[in-house]
Amino acid sequence: MRESYCYQGPCPQSGRLLRLERTREAEAAARQLMSELPELREGKMFGVLLTAQGTTLRAFSGLQERPGWSPPIYKHRDSDVPDQLDQLKAEIQKLATDPAFHRLQELEKLWEVRLSDFQDQCRHSKQHRDSLRQQGHDAAELILQSQREGTVGKQLRGQRNAELNPLRAEVSALQALILERKRRRRELSSSLQREMHEGLSQSLSAGQAWSLASLFPAGPPTGTGECCAPKLLVQAARLGLTPTGLAEFWWGPTLGDRHQGEFYWACQERCQPLIGPLLARLEPLRILYQDRDLLAVVKPPGVLTMPGRHSWNQDCMWRRLQPEFPEVLPVHRLDLETSGVCLWALNRTTQQELQRQFAGRSMMKSYEALLSKLPHLTHGCLDHPLGPDPNRPGCYRIDPQGKSSRTEFLQLDGPRYQFQPLTGRSHQIRVHTAQGLNSPIQGDRLYGGGDGPLRLHARSLQLIHRGQPLRLEAQSPF
C-alpha cells in the first residue's frame, strides 16, 4: 500500500494548519528525476516541487549552486573564509600526524619498559640483601650495593630525559601550533556562522510575519535551510508560484536508514519548524497611524521588537521598519510571541515624551487573551508582586518580595478575557493569569499554556499626542 505523507505546519499568525501533500504526481516527477541522475559516490537528498502554474522545481541538499536547480536560500558574501577554514583544517590534520608524535610515543614506551625492568631488578636485589642481613652479612657492603643501584637509577632517568626532552619540546611546539590554528579556525567559524545566521534570517523571514528566533528559540541548528523542502518553497515564493505537491528522496549509497530511491519526510530538527511559515502567505506590516512624529504598527507574533543578543535573532520590527523609516526609535517592547499595537517614535523628542507617559502610567493599555481554562472570576484586579524565578532564568513568578504589579481583567466571551496592566512588569499578564487566575494563556509554553501560538494580543493604546487624546486599536487575529 502506498504510504502517504503531508508536509504541514501551523501558520505563524492564525495558527491554522497548512498542508502540502506528497502527491502521486510529485512522486512521478521525482521518479523521472531519478532516471536522469548519475550514480553518486556520496548520497544526498533530492526534491521536486509541482506548482499550479505548471512549473516543476528541482533541488538537492547543500549549499552548492547548479544551473537548472533551486539555488541556496542564502549565498555567502564574496569571501575566502570557507577556503581559509579548509586550509586550517588541513594544516591541523598535517600537524597532528607529524612523525614526532609517533617517535615520542614509541620512545616513551621503550623507556617505560626499561625503567620497569630496572625497578623489578632493584626489588629483587633488595629482597636478596634483606635475606643476607638476616644471615649476618656485612651491613656496610649491603648499603654500598643499595647506593650503587640508586646511582644507576639516577643515571638511567637522566639518560631517559636526555633522549625524551628534545622530542617533548618538538611535540610541545607542534601542539602549540595546533592549538593556535584551532583557535583561528574557531574564530573564523564563529564569524562565518554569524554571517550565515544573519543572511539566512534575512533571506527566509524578511518582511514575513515571523522570524527565525520564534521558530528556533535556542538558535537554528547547523544546516538549517540547506534541505530540499525549504529551498523549493522559498524558490517558489520568489518566482510567484503556488505549490501543489512536493516529494523528497535519497540518492546515493545507503546512509543509516536512508536508501537510494526511497521517499522521505521533512527532518524534524531543521526543516519541520519552517514548513508552516514557508507555506503561509506574505502579509506586510500594517501601519495603524503615521505622522511626522509617531508611527503605530501592528506587530505580528513571532517577531522580536528589537534585535536579540545572538546572530540568529537579529531580525526584528525595528530592522524591518528602518528601510522606510531610517530614523525610527523604539518606545516600548512586546514579547516575541505577542501580537498587537506597537508604538515607534520618529524623533528623539517624541520618544522621550511617549516613554514618559509609559513610565508615568498615564498611557492606557488593553490586551486580549484566550485562557486555557475558565477562571472562577469574571472580573477584578490581580494585585500580585512579581520577581524573577530563580529556578528558570528569563521567567518570573508571584513573589511577595517582588515589585508591585497590578492587572485589571474582564471576561469578554468564554475563555476570551480583556486585561489592562496598571504596571509594566515583564511577563506581567502571563504570570498573573497563570499563577493569579490559575489559568495560563493558550500557547504560553513558559507558564503552562501548552503548545501552539501564544494567544495574547495588545488590543489598544490610549495616549496623549500633540496635546490631544489618541486611541490606537488593532483587532485580535484569533
CSV table of C-alpha atoms in Angstrom, one decimal:
chain,number,residue,atom,x,y,z
A,1,MET,CA,0.0,0.0,0.0
A,2,ARG,CA,1.3,3.5,-0.9
A,3,GLU,CA,2.4,5.4,2.2
A,4,SER,CA,1.0,8.9,2.1
A,5,TYR,CA,2.8,11.9,3.6
A,6,CYS,CA,1.9,15.5,4.0
A,7,TYR,CA,4.2,18.4,4.7
A,8,GLN,CA,2.4,20.5,7.2
A,9,GLY,CA,2.8,23.2,9.9
A,10,PRO,CA,0.9,26.0,11.6
A,11,CYS,CA,0.5,29.4,10.1
A,12,PRO,CA,2.6,31.7,12.4
A,13,GLN,CA,-0.2,34.3,12.5
A,14,SER,CA,-3.5,32.4,12.5
A,15,GLY,CA,-2.3,29.1,13.9
A,16,ARG,CA,-4.3,27.3,11.1
A,17,LEU,CA,-2.6,24.1,9.9
A,18,LEU,CA,-1.2,24.5,6.4
A,19,ARG,CA,-0.7,21.4,4.3
A,20,LEU,CA,1.2,20.4,1.1
A,21,GLU,CA,0.9,16.7,0.1
A,22,ARG,CA,3.4,14.4,-1.4
A,23,THR,CA,1.1,13.7,-4.3
A,24,ARG,CA,1.3,10.9,-6.8
A,25,GLU,CA,2.1,13.4,-9.4
A,26,ALA,CA,5.0,14.7,-7.3
A,27,GLU,CA,6.3,11.2,-6.8
A,28,ALA,CA,6.1,10.5,-10.5
A,29,ALA,CA,8.1,13.7,-11.2
A,30,ALA,CA,10.6,12.5,-8.6
A,31,ARG,CA,11.0,9.1,-10.3
A,32,GLN,CA,11.5,10.9,-13.6
A,33,LEU,CA,14.4,12.8,-11.9
A,34,MET,CA,15.8,9.6,-10.5
A,35,SER,CA,16.1,8.2,-14.1
A,36,GLU,CA,18.2,11.2,-15.1
A,37,LEU,CA,20.6,11.2,-12.1
A,38,PRO,CA,24.0,9.5,-12.3
A,39,GLU,CA,25.4,7.2,-9.6
A,40,LEU,CA,26.8,9.2,-6.7
A,41,ARG,CA,29.8,8.4,-4.5
A,42,GLU,CA,28.3,10.4,-1.7
A,43,GLY,CA,24.5,10.4,-1.2
A,44,LYS,CA,22.2,13.3,-0.7
A,45,MET,CA,18.6,14.3,-0.7
A,46,PHE,CA,16.8,15.5,-3.9
A,47,GLY,CA,13.4,17.0,-4.2
A,48,VAL,CA,10.8,18.2,-6.7
A,49,LEU,CA,8.0,20.7,-6.3
A,50,LEU,CA,5.0,20.9,-8.6
A,51,THR,CA,3.1,24.2,-9.0
A,52,ALA,CA,-0.3,25.4,-10.1
A,53,GLN,CA,1.4,27.3,-12.9
A,54,GLY,CA,2.8,24.1,-14.4
A,55,THR,CA,6.4,24.8,-13.5
A,56,THR,CA,8.4,22.0,-11.8
A,57,LEU,CA,11.2,23.0,-9.5
A,58,ARG,CA,14.1,20.7,-8.5
A,59,ALA,CA,16.5,20.9,-5.6
A,60,PHE,CA,19.3,19.0,-3.9
A,61,SER,CA,20.5,19.4,-0.3
A,62,GLY,CA,23.5,21.5,0.5
A,63,LEU,CA,25.0,24.9,-0.4
A,64,GLN,CA,26.2,24.3,-3.9
A,65,GLU,CA,24.6,26.1,-6.8
A,66,ARG,CA,24.0,24.4,-10.2
A,67,PRO,CA,22.1,25.7,-13.3
A,68,GLY,CA,18.6,24.3,-13.5
A,69,TRP,CA,18.3,23.7,-9.8
A,70,SER,CA,16.8,25.8,-7.0
A,71,PRO,CA,19.6,27.9,-5.6
A,72,PRO,CA,20.7,28.0,-1.9
A,73,ILE,CA,18.4,30.2,0.2
A,74,TYR,CA,21.3,32.2,1.3
A,75,LYS,CA,24.5,32.8,-0.7
A,76,HIS,CA,27.7,33.6,1.2
A,77,ARG,CA,29.2,37.0,0.6
A,78,ASP,CA,32.2,37.0,-1.6
A,79,SER,CA,34.6,35.7,1.0
A,80,ASP,CA,37.5,33.4,1.3
A,81,VAL,CA,36.5,32.3,4.8
A,82,PRO,CA,35.4,28.8,3.7
A,83,ASP,CA,38.7,28.3,1.9
A,84,GLN,CA,40.6,29.5,5.0
A,85,LEU,CA,38.7,27.1,7.2
A,86,ASP,CA,39.5,24.2,4.8
A,87,GLN,CA,43.2,25.3,4.8
A,88,LEU,CA,43.4,25.4,8.6
A,89,LYS,CA,41.7,22.0,8.9
A,90,ALA,CA,44.3,20.5,6.5
A,91,GLU,CA,47.1,22.2,8.5
A,92,ILE,CA,45.7,20.8,11.8
A,93,GLN,CA,45.5,17.3,10.3
A,94,LYS,CA,49.1,17.5,9.0
A,95,LEU,CA,50.5,18.8,12.3
A,96,ALA,CA,48.6,16.1,14.2
A,97,THR,CA,50.1,13.4,12.1
A,98,ASP,CA,53.7,14.7,12.4
A,99,PRO,CA,56.1,11.7,12.9
A,100,ALA,CA,57.4,13.4,16.1
A,101,PHE,CA,54.2,12.3,17.9
A,102,HIS,CA,54.8,8.6,17.0
A,103,ARG,CA,58.5,8.7,17.8
A,104,LEU,CA,57.9,10.2,21.2
A,105,GLN,CA,55.2,7.7,21.9
A,106,GLU,CA,57.4,4.8,21.0
A,107,LEU,CA,60.4,6.1,22.8
A,108,GLU,CA,58.3,6.7,26.0
A,109,LYS,CA,57.1,3.1,25.8
A,110,LEU,CA,60.7,1.8,25.5
A,111,TRP,CA,61.9,3.8,28.5
A,112,GLU,CA,58.8,2.8,30.5
A,113,VAL,CA,59.7,-0.9,29.9
A,114,ARG,CA,63.4,-0.3,30.6
A,115,LEU,CA,62.7,1.5,33.9
A,116,SER,CA,60.1,-1.0,34.9
A,117,ASP,CA,62.6,-3.8,34.4
A,118,PHE,CA,65.2,-1.9,36.4
A,119,GLN,CA,62.7,-1.4,39.2
A,120,ASP,CA,62.0,-5.1,39.2
A,121,GLN,CA,65.7,-5.8,39.4
A,122,CYS,CA,66.1,-3.4,42.3
A,123,ARG,CA,63.2,-5.0,44.2
A,124,HIS,CA,64.7,-8.5,43.8
A,125,SER,CA,68.1,-7.1,44.9
A,126,LYS,CA,66.6,-5.6,48.0
A,127,GLN,CA,64.9,-8.8,48.9
A,128,HIS,CA,68.2,-10.6,48.5
A,129,ARG,CA,70.0,-8.0,50.7
A,130,ASP,CA,67.3,-8.3,53.3
A,131,SER,CA,67.9,-12.0,53.4
A,132,LEU,CA,71.7,-11.6,53.6
A,133,ARG,CA,71.3,-9.1,56.6
A,134,GLN,CA,69.3,-11.8,58.5
A,135,GLN,CA,72.2,-14.2,57.8
A,136,GLY,CA,74.7,-11.7,59.3
A,137,HIS,CA,76.4,-10.4,56.2
A,138,ASP,CA,78.4,-7.2,56.3
A,139,ALA,CA,75.9,-4.3,56.5
A,140,ALA,CA,78.3,-1.7,55.1
A,141,GLU,CA,78.7,-3.8,51.9
A,142,LEU,CA,74.9,-4.2,51.5
A,143,ILE,CA,74.4,-0.4,52.0
A,144,LEU,CA,77.0,0.2,49.3
A,145,GLN,CA,75.2,-2.1,46.9
A,146,SER,CA,72.0,-0.2,47.5
A,147,GLN,CA,73.7,3.1,46.9
A,148,ARG,CA,75.2,1.9,43.6
A,149,GLU,CA,71.7,0.8,42.4
A,150,GLY,CA,70.4,4.3,43.3
A,151,THR,CA,73.2,5.8,41.3
A,152,VAL,CA,72.4,3.6,38.3
A,153,GLY,CA,68.7,4.5,38.6
A,154,LYS,CA,69.5,8.2,38.6
A,155,GLN,CA,71.8,7.8,35.6
A,156,LEU,CA,69.0,5.9,33.7
A,157,ARG,CA,66.5,8.6,34.4
A,158,GLY,CA,69.0,11.2,33.3
A,159,GLN,CA,69.6,9.3,30.1
A,160,ARG,CA,65.9,9.0,29.5
A,161,ASN,CA,65.3,12.7,29.9
A,162,ALA,CA,68.2,13.5,27.6
A,163,GLU,CA,66.6,11.4,24.9
A,164,LEU,CA,63.0,12.3,25.5
A,165,ASN,CA,63.2,16.1,26.3
A,166,PRO,CA,64.2,17.2,22.8
A,167,LEU,CA,61.3,15.2,21.3
A,168,ARG,CA,59.0,16.5,24.0
A,169,ALA,CA,59.9,20.1,23.1
A,170,GLU,CA,59.3,19.3,19.5
A,171,VAL,CA,55.9,17.8,20.2
A,172,SER,CA,55.0,20.7,22.6
A,173,ALA,CA,55.8,23.2,19.8
A,174,LEU,CA,53.6,21.2,17.4
A,175,GLN,CA,50.8,21.1,20.0
A,176,ALA,CA,51.1,24.9,20.4
A,177,LEU,CA,50.7,25.3,16.6
A,178,ILE,CA,47.7,23.0,16.6
A,179,LEU,CA,46.0,25.0,19.4
A,180,GLU,CA,46.7,28.3,17.6
A,181,ARG,CA,45.2,27.0,14.3
A,182,LYS,CA,42.2,25.6,16.2
A,183,ARG,CA,41.7,29.0,17.8
A,184,ARG,CA,41.9,30.8,14.5
A,185,ARG,CA,39.6,28.2,12.9
A,186,ARG,CA,37.1,28.6,15.8
A,187,GLU,CA,37.1,32.4,15.4
A,188,LEU,CA,36.6,32.2,11.6
A,189,SER,CA,33.9,29.6,12.0
A,190,SER,CA,32.0,31.7,14.5
A,191,SER,CA,32.3,34.7,12.1
A,192,LEU,CA,31.0,32.6,9.2
A,193,GLN,CA,28.2,31.2,11.4
A,194,ARG,CA,27.1,34.7,12.3
A,195,GLU,CA,27.1,35.7,8.7
A,196,MET,CA,25.1,32.6,7.8
A,197,HIS,CA,22.5,33.1,10.5
A,198,GLU,CA,22.0,36.8,9.7
A,199,GLY,CA,21.8,36.0,5.9
A,200,LEU,CA,19.5,33.1,6.5
A,201,SER,CA,17.3,35.2,8.7
A,202,GLN,CA,17.1,37.9,6.1
A,203,SER,CA,16.5,35.5,3.2
A,204,LEU,CA,13.9,33.4,5.0
A,205,SER,CA,11.9,35.8,7.0
A,206,ALA,CA,12.5,39.4,5.8
A,207,GLY,CA,9.1,41.0,5.6
A,208,GLN,CA,7.4,37.9,6.9
A,209,ALA,CA,5.1,37.8,9.9
A,210,TRP,CA,7.6,35.5,11.8
A,211,SER,CA,11.3,35.2,12.5
A,212,LEU,CA,13.9,32.5,12.9
A,213,ALA,CA,14.0,33.4,16.6
A,214,SER,CA,10.4,32.4,17.0
A,215,LEU,CA,10.9,29.1,15.2
A,216,PHE,CA,14.3,28.2,16.9
A,217,PRO,CA,14.3,29.7,20.4
A,218,ALA,CA,17.8,28.2,21.1
A,219,GLY,CA,19.1,29.2,17.6
A,220,PRO,CA,18.8,27.4,14.3
A,221,PRO,CA,20.7,24.1,14.1
A,222,THR,CA,23.7,23.9,11.7
A,223,GLY,CA,22.4,23.2,8.2
A,224,THR,CA,19.1,24.9,8.6
A,225,GLY,CA,17.8,25.9,5.2
A,226,GLU,CA,20.0,23.6,3.3
A,227,CYS,CA,17.4,20.8,2.8
A,228,CYS,CA,15.3,20.4,-0.3
A,229,ALA,CA,11.9,21.3,1.0
A,230,PRO,CA,12.8,24.8,2.4
A,231,LYS,CA,14.8,25.6,-0.7
A,232,LEU,CA,12.0,24.6,-3.0
A,233,LEU,CA,9.3,26.6,-1.1
A,234,VAL,CA,11.5,29.7,-0.9
A,235,GLN,CA,12.2,29.5,-4.7
A,236,ALA,CA,8.5,29.1,-5.4
A,237,ALA,CA,7.8,32.2,-3.4
A,238,ARG,CA,10.5,34.1,-5.2
A,239,LEU,CA,9.0,33.2,-8.5
A,240,GLY,CA,5.4,33.8,-7.5
A,241,LEU,CA,4.5,30.1,-8.0
A,242,THR,CA,1.8,28.2,-6.0
A,243,PRO,CA,3.0,24.8,-4.7
A,244,THR,CA,0.7,21.8,-5.3
A,245,GLY,CA,2.9,18.9,-4.4
A,246,LEU,CA,6.3,18.1,-3.0
A,247,ALA,CA,8.4,14.9,-2.8
A,248,GLU,CA,11.9,14.3,-1.4
A,249,PHE,CA,14.1,11.2,-1.9
A,250,TRP,CA,17.6,9.9,-1.2
A,251,TRP,CA,20.0,9.2,-4.0
A,252,GLY,CA,23.4,7.5,-3.5
A,253,PRO,CA,24.9,4.9,-1.3
A,254,THR,CA,22.9,3.8,1.8
A,255,LEU,CA,23.5,6.0,4.8
A,256,GLY,CA,21.9,4.9,8.1
A,257,ASP,CA,18.2,4.3,7.4
A,258,ARG,CA,18.3,6.2,4.0
A,259,HIS,CA,18.3,4.1,0.9
A,260,GLN,CA,18.6,5.1,-2.7
A,261,GLY,CA,15.2,5.8,-4.4
A,262,GLU,CA,13.2,5.8,-1.2
A,263,PHE,CA,11.0,8.8,-0.3
A,264,TYR,CA,11.5,10.6,3.0
A,265,TRP,CA,9.9,13.4,5.0
A,266,ALA,CA,10.9,16.7,6.4
A,267,CYS,CA,13.6,16.4,9.1
A,268,GLN,CA,12.2,17.3,12.5
A,269,GLU,CA,15.1,19.4,13.7
A,270,ARG,CA,15.9,21.7,10.8
A,271,CYS,CA,13.0,21.6,8.3
A,272,GLN,CA,9.8,20.9,10.1
A,273,PRO,CA,9.7,24.3,12.0
A,274,LEU,CA,10.0,26.1,8.7
A,275,ILE,CA,7.2,24.3,6.8
A,276,GLY,CA,4.2,26.2,8.2
A,277,PRO,CA,5.7,29.6,7.9
A,278,LEU,CA,7.0,29.0,4.4
A,279,LEU,CA,3.5,27.8,3.3
A,280,ALA,CA,1.9,30.9,4.8
A,281,ARG,CA,1.2,33.9,2.6
A,282,LEU,CA,3.3,37.0,2.9
A,283,GLU,CA,1.5,39.7,4.8
A,284,PRO,CA,3.3,43.1,5.0
A,285,LEU,CA,3.4,45.0,8.3
A,286,ARG,CA,0.2,47.0,8.8
A,287,ILE,CA,0.6,50.7,9.8
A,288,LEU,CA,-2.2,51.9,12.1
A,289,TYR,CA,-1.1,55.5,12.3
A,290,GLN,CA,1.6,57.7,11.0
A,291,ASP,CA,2.6,61.4,11.1
A,292,ARG,CA,5.9,63.2,11.2
A,293,ASP,CA,6.5,62.3,14.9
A,294,LEU,CA,4.8,59.0,15.6
A,295,LEU,CA,4.3,55.6,14.0
A,296,ALA,CA,2.0,52.8,15.2
A,297,VAL,CA,2.4,49.4,13.6
A,298,VAL,CA,0.6,46.0,14.2
A,299,LYS,CA,3.3,43.7,15.4
A,300,PRO,CA,2.8,40.1,14.2
A,301,PRO,CA,3.5,37.2,16.6
A,302,GLY,CA,6.9,35.6,16.3
A,303,VAL,CA,8.9,38.7,15.5
A,304,LEU,CA,11.1,40.5,18.1
A,305,THR,CA,10.6,44.2,18.7
A,306,MET,CA,14.3,44.9,18.9
A,307,PRO,CA,17.4,42.7,18.0
A,308,GLY,CA,18.3,39.9,20.3
A,309,ARG,CA,21.8,39.1,21.6
A,310,HIS,CA,22.7,36.3,19.1
A,311,SER,CA,23.4,36.3,15.4
A,312,TRP,CA,20.3,34.3,14.7
A,313,ASN,CA,17.8,36.6,16.3
A,314,GLN,CA,18.7,40.0,14.7
A,315,ASP,CA,15.6,40.0,12.6
A,316,CYS,CA,13.0,42.3,14.3
A,317,MET,CA,10.4,45.0,13.8
A,318,TRP,CA,13.0,47.8,14.2
A,319,ARG,CA,15.2,46.4,11.4
A,320,ARG,CA,12.2,45.8,9.2
A,321,LEU,CA,11.0,49.4,9.6
A,322,GLN,CA,14.4,51.0,9.1
A,323,PRO,CA,14.4,50.9,5.2
A,324,GLU,CA,11.3,53.0,5.1
A,325,PHE,CA,11.8,54.9,8.3
A,326,PRO,CA,15.6,55.3,8.9
A,327,GLU,CA,15.1,57.5,11.9
A,328,VAL,CA,12.6,55.1,13.7
A,329,LEU,CA,13.2,54.8,17.5
A,330,PRO,CA,11.6,52.3,19.9
A,331,VAL,CA,9.2,53.4,22.6
A,332,HIS,CA,8.3,50.1,24.3
A,333,ARG,CA,8.5,46.4,23.6
A,334,LEU,CA,6.1,43.5,23.2
A,335,ASP,CA,7.2,39.9,23.9
A,336,LEU,CA,8.3,37.8,20.9
A,337,GLU,CA,5.1,35.8,20.6
A,338,THR,CA,2.7,38.7,21.5
A,339,SER,CA,0.9,40.5,18.7
A,340,GLY,CA,-0.7,43.9,18.6
A,341,VAL,CA,-0.2,47.7,18.7
A,342,CYS,CA,3.4,48.7,18.8
A,343,LEU,CA,4.5,52.4,19.1
A,344,TRP,CA,7.5,53.9,17.4
A,345,ALA,CA,8.9,57.5,17.6
A,346,LEU,CA,10.3,59.3,14.6
A,347,ASN,CA,12.4,61.7,16.6
A,348,ARG,CA,14.1,61.8,20.0
A,349,THR,CA,11.7,64.3,21.5
A,350,THR,CA,8.7,62.2,20.7
A,351,GLN,CA,10.4,59.1,22.0
A,352,GLN,CA,11.1,60.7,25.4
A,353,GLU,CA,7.6,62.1,25.7
A,354,LEU,CA,6.0,58.7,24.9
A,355,GLN,CA,8.3,56.9,27.3
A,356,ARG,CA,7.5,59.4,30.0
A,357,GLN,CA,3.8,58.5,29.5
A,358,PHE,CA,4.6,54.8,29.8
A,359,ALA,CA,6.7,55.3,32.9
A,360,GLY,CA,4.1,57.6,34.5
A,361,ARG,CA,1.4,55.1,33.8
A,362,SER,CA,-0.8,57.7,32.1
A,363,MET,CA,-0.9,55.6,28.9
A,364,MET,CA,-3.8,53.1,29.0
A,365,LYS,CA,-3.1,49.7,27.6
A,366,SER,CA,-5.6,46.9,26.8
A,367,TYR,CA,-4.8,43.3,25.9
A,368,GLU,CA,-6.9,40.4,24.8
A,369,ALA,CA,-6.1,36.8,25.6
A,370,LEU,CA,-7.6,33.3,25.3
A,371,LEU,CA,-7.1,31.4,28.5
A,372,SER,CA,-6.5,27.7,28.7
A,373,LYS,CA,-9.4,27.2,31.1
A,374,LEU,CA,-12.2,29.3,32.5
A,375,PRO,CA,-11.3,31.0,35.8
A,376,HIS,CA,-13.7,31.3,38.6
A,377,LEU,CA,-13.7,35.1,38.4
A,378,THR,CA,-15.1,37.1,35.6
A,379,HIS,CA,-13.7,40.5,36.6
A,380,GLY,CA,-11.5,42.1,39.1
A,381,CYS,CA,-7.9,43.3,39.8
A,382,LEU,CA,-4.9,41.0,40.2
A,383,ASP,CA,-2.6,42.6,42.7
A,384,HIS,CA,0.4,40.3,43.0
A,385,PRO,CA,4.1,41.5,43.2
A,386,LEU,CA,6.4,39.8,40.7
A,387,GLY,CA,10.0,38.8,40.8
A,388,PRO,CA,12.5,36.7,38.8
A,389,ASP,CA,12.1,32.9,39.1
A,390,PRO,CA,15.4,31.7,40.5
A,391,ASN,CA,14.9,28.2,39.0
A,392,ARG,CA,14.0,29.4,35.5
A,393,PRO,CA,16.2,32.1,34.0
A,394,GLY,CA,14.2,34.6,32.0
A,395,CYS,CA,10.9,33.7,33.7
A,396,TYR,CA,9.0,35.3,36.5
A,397,ARG,CA,6.8,34.3,39.4
A,398,ILE,CA,4.5,35.8,42.0
A,399,ASP,CA,6.9,36.9,44.8
A,400,PRO,CA,5.8,38.7,48.0
A,401,GLN,CA,9.2,40.4,47.9
A,402,GLY,CA,8.9,41.4,44.3
A,403,LYS,CA,7.9,44.6,42.5
A,404,SER,CA,4.3,45.8,42.8
A,405,SER,CA,2.2,44.5,39.8
A,406,ARG,CA,-1.5,45.1,39.2
A,407,THR,CA,-3.7,43.9,36.3
A,408,GLU,CA,-7.4,44.6,35.9
A,409,PHE,CA,-9.3,41.9,34.0
A,410,LEU,CA,-12.8,41.3,32.5
A,411,GLN,CA,-14.3,38.3,30.8
A,412,LEU,CA,-15.5,39.1,27.3
A,413,ASP,CA,-16.7,35.8,26.0
A,414,GLY,CA,-15.9,32.3,27.4
A,415,PRO,CA,-12.1,32.0,27.7
A,416,ARG,CA,-11.6,35.4,26.0
A,417,TYR,CA,-10.5,37.9,28.6
A,418,GLN,CA,-9.5,41.6,28.5
A,419,PHE,CA,-6.6,42.7,30.6
A,420,GLN,CA,-5.4,46.2,31.5
A,421,PRO,CA,-2.0,46.2,33.1
A,422,LEU,CA,-1.7,49.1,35.6
A,423,THR,CA,2.0,48.5,35.9
A,424,GLY,CA,4.5,47.4,33.3
A,425,ARG,CA,6.4,44.4,34.6
A,426,SER,CA,8.0,41.8,32.3
A,427,HIS,CA,5.6,38.9,31.6
A,428,GLN,CA,3.0,40.6,33.9
A,429,ILE,CA,-0.2,39.4,32.2
A,430,ARG,CA,1.2,35.9,31.5
A,431,VAL,CA,2.3,35.4,35.2
A,432,HIS,CA,-0.9,36.9,36.6
A,433,THR,CA,-3.1,34.7,34.5
A,434,ALA,CA,-1.1,31.5,35.1
A,435,GLN,CA,-0.4,32.0,38.8
A,436,GLY,CA,-3.1,34.6,39.9
A,437,LEU,CA,-6.1,33.2,38.0
A,438,ASN,CA,-4.6,29.6,37.8
A,439,SER,CA,-5.4,29.7,34.0
A,440,PRO,CA,-2.4,30.2,31.7
A,441,ILE,CA,-2.8,31.8,28.3
A,442,GLN,CA,-3.3,29.4,25.5
A,443,GLY,CA,0.1,28.6,23.8
A,444,ASP,CA,2.1,30.0,26.7
A,445,ARG,CA,4.8,27.4,26.9
A,446,LEU,CA,6.7,29.2,29.6
A,447,TYR,CA,3.8,29.2,32.1
A,448,GLY,CA,1.9,26.1,31.3
A,449,GLY,CA,-0.4,27.1,28.5
A,450,GLY,CA,0.6,24.2,26.2
A,451,ASP,CA,1.8,24.2,22.6
A,452,GLY,CA,0.6,26.3,19.7
A,453,PRO,CA,0.8,30.0,19.2
A,454,LEU,CA,0.5,32.3,22.2
A,455,ARG,CA,-3.0,33.8,22.3
A,456,LEU,CA,-2.0,37.2,23.7
A,457,HIS,CA,-2.7,40.4,21.7
A,458,ALA,CA,-2.1,44.1,22.5
A,459,ARG,CA,-5.5,45.3,21.5
A,460,SER,CA,-5.3,49.1,22.1
A,461,LEU,CA,-3.3,52.0,23.4
A,462,GLN,CA,-4.7,55.4,24.6
A,463,LEU,CA,-2.2,58.2,24.8
A,464,ILE,CA,-1.8,62.0,24.6
A,465,HIS,CA,-0.2,63.1,21.3
A,466,ARG,CA,0.3,66.7,20.3
A,467,GLY,CA,-1.8,67.7,23.3
A,468,GLN,CA,-4.8,65.6,22.2
A,469,PRO,CA,-6.1,62.1,23.2
A,470,LEU,CA,-5.3,59.4,20.6
A,471,ARG,CA,-6.6,55.9,20.7
A,472,LEU,CA,-4.9,53.2,18.6
A,473,GLU,CA,-6.6,49.8,18.1
A,474,ALA,CA,-5.9,46.6,16.3
A,475,GLN,CA,-8.4,43.7,16.1
A,476,SER,CA,-7.2,40.4,17.6
A,477,PRO,CA,-6.1,37.9,15.0
A,478,PHE,CA,-7.5,35.0,17.0
